[in-house]
Amino acid sequence: MTVPKRIGKISFGLISPQEFRRMSVVKIITADTYDDDGFPIEMGLMDPRLGVIDPGLRCRTCGGRPGECPGHFGHIDLIAPVIHVGFAKLIRKALRAICRECSRLMLLENDKRMYLEQIKTLIELGQPIDDVVNKVFSEARKPKKCPYCGASQKDIKFERPLSYIEDGHKLTPSDIRDRFEKIPDDDVKVMGMNPDSARPEWTILMVLPVPPVTMRPSITLESGQRSEDDLTHKLVDIIRINQRFQENREAGAPQLIIEDLWELLQYHITTFLDNTVSGVPPARHRSGRPLKTLSQRLKGKEGRFRGSLSGKRVNFSARTVISPDPNLSINEVGVPMEIAMELSVPLVVNSRNMDALRNFVRHGSEAHPGVNYVTRSDGRRVKITSRNCEEVADMLEIGWKIDRQLMDGDIVLFNRQPSLHRMSIMAHKVVVMPYKTFRLNPAVCPPYNADFDGDEMNLHVPQTEEARAEAQILMRVQENILSPRFGGPIIGGIHDYVTGSFLLTHGERRVNRREVMELLKKLPVSDLPPPKGVDEEGRPYWTGKQVFSHVIPEGINLSFRADFCMNCDQCKEEECEHDAYVVIRDGELLKGTIDAAAIGAFKGKLTDRVIKELGPSVAAEFMDSMTRMAIRGIMLAGFSFGIDDEDIPREADNQIQDVVKTAREDVQKLIEAYDAGELEPLPGRTLDETLEMRIMQTLGKARDNTGSIAGRYLGLDNSGVVMAVSGARGSMLNLTQMAACVGQQSVRGERIHRGYEGRTLPHFRNGDLSSEAHGFVQSSYKHGLSPTEFFFHAVGGREGLVDTAIRTSQSGYLQRRLINALQDLEVNYDGTVKETRGIIVQFKYGEDGVDASRRDYAGPENVHRIVQKVLGKESS
Amino acid sequence: MSLSHKDLLKRIDELPLLQNMKDALHDDLAEVEVTDEEFEAIARQVVEDFDRAQVVPCEAVGVVAAQSIGEPGTQMTMRTFHYAGVAEINVTLGLPRLIEIVDARKIPSTPTMTVRLDGEYARDRDLAREVAWSIESINILHLGSIATDLAEMNVLIELNEEVMAQRKISVEEVAERLSDVTKLAVGRPDDYTLTLTPKEPSYRDLLQLVEKIKNISLKGVEGIKRVVIRKEGDEYVLYTVGSVLKEVIEFEGVDPARTKTNNITEIAEVLGIEAARNSIINEANDTLREQGLTVDVRHIMLVADMMTCDGEIKQIGRHGISGEKVSVLARAAFEVTVSHILDAAIRGDVDYLKGVTENVIVGQPIKLGTGHVQLVAKR
Ligand SMILES: [Mg+2]
Ligand SMILES: [Zn+2]
Ligand SMILES: [Zn+2]
Ligand SMILES: [Zn+2]
């Protein structure tokens, strides 16, 4: 294989009129495009030498067909020079800085040398030179007389958009060009320009390059009519005016008309280059839509740079809706058969795989796993059909390439937008499946931030051996369990996995032999542990903890507080009566409940320990077994949540009503004290603020109290509570809002005050400060909200929605800026971090050279663990 | 045979480890008997693990850092005002604060200082209050009341004797300051009353004068609008609204080494670029932590170092790092596309295609990560 060519550098500069002519393949003189037969007119805007877009024709310059020919530039000879709008500012500055007679930069030789030296140093340092150049221009503008020829200078006024007025006379582009031509090269350098690649007079156009037709293709409408590109429209205008200008000048038309035409030519060329120049009315299409000209093509998100050049489109990709499948490994992705038959992996025929590949070809492209294309060694590609498959299979030779359909075990990249971090694209192994959705283990939802409410994801098939190797080694899900953001596991149990483990391991849950088999059904298992005991009827039983221990790898020693820990004043640790202190010895779960703190995404301590001690492969196996068992666990226990789970006994309801009533009365008392002027203001607060804060406090406390009342009646037999305390989903707050009291609605952290003058709604008296008039919702969701409560709830809810909408756009932009600023940084072989200018940003990455995702290996805890392991002591 | 304590210390010190790992080793081994073989086994394992933790050459640490800070941005709150620490002082938190930090804004939207005190001042509440009062900018409303006398067409200021004594300011000082700023004669009908008469006897001028007087800083540091004292552990700490680091650290009783501001530009001006770099790290870290988001400090360090590596604070964005990139294509692809290309043309810039964006644009492998490594197959 040949080493691909690399572009070493790209130089930027202005193009001289001579160069424009030299690179042109044809001089365009007529504004017409096609003749009556639909053929491009020679020396017209669609001249066949400019390239081809019509199928069947060949380029008259390079002989290429459409798609092969890149297109070639033509040119228009302008009758009179015209200013390039993009350089209007530069022209203004240069005009003022040079002598009107001798065109020399009006600085003393010594100063010129000094500035030139500064510019050179800055360029060497990779720093911007704008400040020095601006200084040069402003200094050179000052002298009233030229220090070289002594000519006195006149003030040059600039008028938008493109008029330079000296002493009441407008300078024509020709005048300006004449002056610029005389500037010595050495002076040009002091002005921050490189005279070899950009002479100042080249900012005034004498020749206009005509872009090739390939970048302004005309489209044929259904009616058979041709519709030209915006650029072509603009070029037509330019040529017409150019012609009229010439005719008028040759006919000796009066100066006024000539000037008008010159202005008009300037206008058309200006809008051809940039149609959004301030002070220039944008050129419009017949329909009134402003034309999209050159600058507009480059700018913005959909522009050439960000839209087309930085965002590449690819083949061998697929997109569809995702759905969950807990039976898949976290490393796998379920791919619908239809997609698998469309996507392919290229394989090169060699002596050892010949038979196998021949077999694939024999399947044709309609029987999976078949072959879609065969490329012969001469590069000819054959589409495989059921008709030619046998024939091609027999012809197969070493060196041919076949595009084999995707099949089980192929490695693919899986992605969900927005791709905010590197775990948004991970490599999975294909499992071809029926139906039409991509399937994935819900444990990999957190890194993708995916759910199954209609989310779609993309899939890409790497096409080279290198790409596959890279995907396999660096991008597989198991290699990404630890997040580089904080060095902890980002993949882990969510929702039912957490609930399932909780139900299975909480307390002394007994399971009989049949149930054990059910739980272990999907796991590799050779023998069962000895039963924990015998039940009343003499049958052996096991505990949920024993069964769960089966998925914990051997050698794991760990103890920690479960998510469900009540935060008792004094943690009794192993003696915890809530079974909230987890103790694992050599892979055996002795005490405690497995919940989000053990296996959850972002905080799973057990997952964390498994991967850090035993590596990603074991961790992946652990995740697979754990998820399968957790699902069996929740199925065994049975789990549902419905409206009746929010029922609380009547006495609890009464208590809640009492609490709410007292709170309302307390608020009333506060208001009375305020009205009577007896309220003491808090330090640094006004009386009004104090009242608001006290009311908020009172009502907040009331909501908390109703919550704890409801909580007393909602125990672990309640599914909602199980989900909340285990960390699977939701919180006790959500539950109390459903069962007891929704609480204060707020806007910007305050009670709701907006609305009518002096009141929130017409339902209340003017100046009413009571709890119900400012958004306290005393009902529960289950009871239902009163109309005013409902309204306030909507007000508070809307803030959240607006907040989210603004946040996503702001943080998206922050992300883009951060990425753009930092993307070129990498760790060098000497441990330093340098940026593209070669400047050292860090002498040692992160001051200690430690990779954030493996930081725990370099921490004191790891040292303790090693010491304890070697000295053979119990770990704590 | 176990190692002697001295030997142990020496051998721990010789290991190629971080100080905190050495400390941990020392803590663990100081109290127990360790044989030579055991120590060797421990040292080997610890050093091996430390090597494993090292970042690999060619790792794209920049992108990882940017992602690690940007990604949690979606999970942050937008609520600008939160009361952090002191209930009386508003500070910007969450995403807006993070944006403010990387924007390298000259003045943060809620400038505030945390002033820590020296020795006795930190322990004695009265001394601490004295410092607070000397820092806090005082205007006339702190010292008394201001009213207009329409009959006399003048402004009447009634000063409170007690407060004046507390704040250690004399009536003469107030009068002098007022006449300095307003350029008007100050009358003093009695000990604690001052009058000012506007040049023109118009009602509008009178009201304008009142407003002007209210804004005059009579004592303390102009710009420190409020000072709040809070007890933290066993010391008193001052929190301010407004930030003037340069002046505040000069005050008697203020511990300049432990006094800080959230205005990073100010830190760069007063204490230098290294201090500013540390301040960026601390501020960003605190902002993220307050939101309950854990981001490894190395990522934040890289951002801070990138912002400060030229010796001045540069913004993450168009007016800073992104606008000063060497690559024309990279700049053009970020923002203000056309003007970057035009400028590059007149300057005759050359793009050497070293960065990521440039190479993506021209369609060749980027020189980073696995793209930096070149393998040649032996034939
Ligand atoms: Mg969704
Ligand atoms: Zn061609
Ligand atoms: Zn001259
Ligand atoms: Zn406990």
XYZ file of N, CA and C and ligand atoms in Angstrom, chain A residues 99 102 146 149, ligand 3:
13
model
N 1.820 58.799 1.001
C 1.884 60.136 0.416
C 1.051 60.189 -0.859
N 4.070 60.683 -3.824
C 5.082 59.670 -4.101
C 4.715 58.289 -3.589
N 4.726 65.082 3.448
C 5.435 63.824 3.241
C 6.904 63.992 3.640
N 8.977 63.434 -0.112
C 8.947 64.382 -1.215
C 8.464 65.756 -0.776
Zn 5.802 61.859 -0.855
